[in-house]
Tab-separated table of C-alpha atoms in Angstrom:
chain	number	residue	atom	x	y	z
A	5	UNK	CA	-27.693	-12.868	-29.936
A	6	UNK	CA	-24.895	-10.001	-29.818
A	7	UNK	CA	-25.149	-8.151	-26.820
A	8	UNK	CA	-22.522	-5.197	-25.621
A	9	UNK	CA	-20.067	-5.552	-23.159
A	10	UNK	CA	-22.535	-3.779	-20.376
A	11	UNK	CA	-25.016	-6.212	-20.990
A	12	UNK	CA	-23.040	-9.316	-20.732
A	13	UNK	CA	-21.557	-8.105	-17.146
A	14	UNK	CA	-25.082	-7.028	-15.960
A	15	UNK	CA	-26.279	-10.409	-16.943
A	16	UNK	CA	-23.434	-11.991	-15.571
A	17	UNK	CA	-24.891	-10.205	-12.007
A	18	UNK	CA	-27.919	-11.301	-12.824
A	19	UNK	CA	-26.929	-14.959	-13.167
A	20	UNK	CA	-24.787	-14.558	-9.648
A	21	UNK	CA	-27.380	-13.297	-7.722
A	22	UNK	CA	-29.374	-16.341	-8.826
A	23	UNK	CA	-26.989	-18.352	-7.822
A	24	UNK	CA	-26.908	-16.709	-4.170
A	25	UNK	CA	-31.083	-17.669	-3.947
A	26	UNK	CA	-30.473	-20.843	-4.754
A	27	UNK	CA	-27.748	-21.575	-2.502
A	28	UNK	CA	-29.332	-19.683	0.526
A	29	UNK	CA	-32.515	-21.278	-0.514
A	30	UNK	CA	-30.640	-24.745	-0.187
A	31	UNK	CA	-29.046	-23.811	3.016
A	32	UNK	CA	-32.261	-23.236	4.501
A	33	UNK	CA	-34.005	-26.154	2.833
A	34	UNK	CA	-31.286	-29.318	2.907
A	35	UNK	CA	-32.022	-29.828	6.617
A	36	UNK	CA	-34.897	-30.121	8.758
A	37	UNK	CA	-35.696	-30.496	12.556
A	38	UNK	CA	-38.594	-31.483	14.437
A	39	UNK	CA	-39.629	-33.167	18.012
A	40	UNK	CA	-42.855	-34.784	17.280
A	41	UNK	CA	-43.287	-37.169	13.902
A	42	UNK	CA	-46.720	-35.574	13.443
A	43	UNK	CA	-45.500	-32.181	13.024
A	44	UNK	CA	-42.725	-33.019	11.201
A	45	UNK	CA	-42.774	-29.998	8.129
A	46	UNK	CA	-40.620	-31.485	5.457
A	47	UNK	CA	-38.729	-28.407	3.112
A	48	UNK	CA	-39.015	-28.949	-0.582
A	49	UNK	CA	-35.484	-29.950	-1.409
A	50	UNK	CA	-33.779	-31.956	-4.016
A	51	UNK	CA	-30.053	-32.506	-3.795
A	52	UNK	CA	-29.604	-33.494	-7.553
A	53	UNK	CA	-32.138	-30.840	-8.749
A	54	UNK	CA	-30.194	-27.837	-7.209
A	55	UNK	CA	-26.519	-29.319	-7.720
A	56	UNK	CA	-28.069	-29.515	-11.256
A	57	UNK	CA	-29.122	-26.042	-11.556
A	58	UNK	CA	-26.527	-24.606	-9.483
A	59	UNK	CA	-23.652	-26.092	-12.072
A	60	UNK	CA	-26.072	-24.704	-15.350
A	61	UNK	CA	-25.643	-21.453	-13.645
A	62	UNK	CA	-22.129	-21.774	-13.446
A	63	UNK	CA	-21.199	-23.254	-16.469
A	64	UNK	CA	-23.095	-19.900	-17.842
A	65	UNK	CA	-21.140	-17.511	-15.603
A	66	UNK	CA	-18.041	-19.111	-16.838
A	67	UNK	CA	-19.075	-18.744	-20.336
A	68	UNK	CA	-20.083	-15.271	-20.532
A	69	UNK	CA	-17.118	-14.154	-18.612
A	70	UNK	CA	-14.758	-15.979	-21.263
A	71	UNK	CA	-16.303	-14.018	-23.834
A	72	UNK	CA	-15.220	-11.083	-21.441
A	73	UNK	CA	-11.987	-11.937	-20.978
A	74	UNK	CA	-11.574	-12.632	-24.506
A	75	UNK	CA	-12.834	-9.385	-25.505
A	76	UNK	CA	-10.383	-7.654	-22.670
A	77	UNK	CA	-7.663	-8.992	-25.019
A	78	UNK	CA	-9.071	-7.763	-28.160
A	79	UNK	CA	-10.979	-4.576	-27.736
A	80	UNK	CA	-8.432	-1.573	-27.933
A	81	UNK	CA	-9.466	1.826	-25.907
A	82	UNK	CA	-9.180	4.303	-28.644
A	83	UNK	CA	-8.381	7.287	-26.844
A	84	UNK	CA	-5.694	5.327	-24.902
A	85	UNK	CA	-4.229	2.764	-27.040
A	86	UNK	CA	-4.545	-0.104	-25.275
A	87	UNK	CA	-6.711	-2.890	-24.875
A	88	UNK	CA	-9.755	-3.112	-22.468
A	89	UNK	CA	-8.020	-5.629	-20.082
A	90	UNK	CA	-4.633	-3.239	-20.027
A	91	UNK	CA	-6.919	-0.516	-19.358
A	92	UNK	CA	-8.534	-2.058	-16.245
A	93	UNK	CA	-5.429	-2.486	-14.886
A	94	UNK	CA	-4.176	1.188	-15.740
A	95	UNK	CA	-7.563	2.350	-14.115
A	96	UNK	CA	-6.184	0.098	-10.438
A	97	UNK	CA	-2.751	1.741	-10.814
A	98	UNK	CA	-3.903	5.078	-10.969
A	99	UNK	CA	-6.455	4.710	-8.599
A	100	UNK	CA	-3.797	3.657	-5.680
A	101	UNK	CA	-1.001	6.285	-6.940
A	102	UNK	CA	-3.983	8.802	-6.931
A	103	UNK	CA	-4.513	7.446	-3.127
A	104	UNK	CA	-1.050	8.467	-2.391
A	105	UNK	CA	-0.855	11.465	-4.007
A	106	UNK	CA	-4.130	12.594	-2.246
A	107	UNK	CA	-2.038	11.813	0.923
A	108	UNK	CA	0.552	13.325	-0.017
A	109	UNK	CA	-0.695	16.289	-0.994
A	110	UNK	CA	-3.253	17.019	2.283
A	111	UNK	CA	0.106	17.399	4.398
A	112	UNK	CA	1.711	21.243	5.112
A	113	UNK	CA	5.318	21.692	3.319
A	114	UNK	CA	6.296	22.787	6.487
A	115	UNK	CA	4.870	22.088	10.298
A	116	UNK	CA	5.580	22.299	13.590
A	117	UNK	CA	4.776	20.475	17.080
A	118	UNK	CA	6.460	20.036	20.868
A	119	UNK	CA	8.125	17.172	20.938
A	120	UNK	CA	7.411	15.200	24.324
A	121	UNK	CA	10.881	16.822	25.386
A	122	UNK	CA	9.209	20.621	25.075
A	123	UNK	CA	11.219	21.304	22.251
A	124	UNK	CA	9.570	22.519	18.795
A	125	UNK	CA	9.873	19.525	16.341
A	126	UNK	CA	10.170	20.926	12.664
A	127	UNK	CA	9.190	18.695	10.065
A	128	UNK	CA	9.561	19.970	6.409
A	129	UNK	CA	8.122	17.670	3.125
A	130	UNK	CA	11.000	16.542	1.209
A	131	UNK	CA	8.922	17.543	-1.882
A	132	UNK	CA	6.762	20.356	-3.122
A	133	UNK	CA	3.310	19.841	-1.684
A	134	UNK	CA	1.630	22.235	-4.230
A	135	UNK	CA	3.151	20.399	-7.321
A	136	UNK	CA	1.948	17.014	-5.763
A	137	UNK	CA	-1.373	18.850	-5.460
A	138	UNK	CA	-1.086	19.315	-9.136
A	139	UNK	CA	-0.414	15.947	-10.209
A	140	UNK	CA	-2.856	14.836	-8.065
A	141	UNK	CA	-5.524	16.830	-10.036
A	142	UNK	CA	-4.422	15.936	-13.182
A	143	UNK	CA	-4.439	12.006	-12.191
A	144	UNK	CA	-8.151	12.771	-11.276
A	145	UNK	CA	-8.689	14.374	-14.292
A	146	UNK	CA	-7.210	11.011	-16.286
A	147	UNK	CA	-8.842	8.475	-14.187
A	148	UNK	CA	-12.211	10.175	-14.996
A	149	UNK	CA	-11.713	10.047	-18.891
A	150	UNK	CA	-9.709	6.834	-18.306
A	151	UNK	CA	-13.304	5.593	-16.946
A	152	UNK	CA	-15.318	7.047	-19.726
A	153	UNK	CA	-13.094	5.253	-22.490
A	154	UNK	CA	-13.746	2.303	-20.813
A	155	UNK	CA	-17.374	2.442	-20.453
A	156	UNK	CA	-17.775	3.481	-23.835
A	157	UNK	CA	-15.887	0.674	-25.214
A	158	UNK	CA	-17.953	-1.611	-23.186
A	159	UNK	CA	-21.116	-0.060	-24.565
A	160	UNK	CA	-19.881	0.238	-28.539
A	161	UNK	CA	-18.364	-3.436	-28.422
A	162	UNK	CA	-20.581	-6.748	-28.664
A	163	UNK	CA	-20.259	-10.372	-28.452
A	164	UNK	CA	-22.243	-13.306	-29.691
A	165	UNK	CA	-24.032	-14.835	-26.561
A	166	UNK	CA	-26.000	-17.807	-26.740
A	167	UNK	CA	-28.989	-17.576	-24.171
């Protein structure tokens, strides 16, 4: 079955959040306590049974996200030039320089404060806050197409899953 990028990581979710049931069910269910034998409530728990299930839900995971990771490799952004996985990286990078740059660019180019002496306490940027501001915007500007090529090339390219 060939399914699109999209749908392989929402079914990877899918297969996680399984996983999370089954392993909270477990934790609730692999021990039990009681005081009297006659009221003893016994959970419905099989060791081998979820171990079993819990490693056909990995061994899935693990091949779906191979495909992924395979496809990262392959799959070139067009508008960008480079491939999925170099683009999810990009998309990281400019997200933290876009951090700074946010920082950076909130502060005055120059302000002023008493000092703990009573003395005015001038501190200047040693850059231009408004072209900072500038870059900033533009980085926003990339980062939101950035994400677009991204999700488009996980919606236009497929894989062959086995189900």
């Amino acid at each position: 079955m060939k399914m699109c990028h999209s749908e392989v990581i929402k079914y990877v979710k899918e297969l996680e959040s399984k996983k999370r049931v089954l392993l909270r069910q477990e934790e609730n269910d692999c021990r039990y306590s009681y005081q009297d034998e006659d009221s003893k409530i016994v959970p419905n728990y099989d060791y081998k049974k979820t171990r079993k299930a819990v490693d056909a839900l990995d061994a899935k995971i693990r091949k779906l996200r191979h495909l992924l990771a395979v496809a990262n490799c392959t799959v070139v952004v067009d508008e960008f030039g480079v491939t999925l996985g170099e683009a999810l990286v990009m998309l990281a990078q400019y997200q933290n320089k876009c951090e700074l740059l946010s920082e950076m660019s909130s502060r005055q180019q120059i302000s002023q404060r008493a000092s703990y002496s009573g003395k005015m306490e001038i501190t200047c940027c040693n850059y231009d806050v408004e072209k900072v501001l500038k870059e900033y915007e533009d980085l926003r500007q990339l980062i939101g197409r950035l994400q677009v090529a991204i999700d488009r090339a996980n919606l236009t390219s497929y894989v062959e899953v086995e189900i």
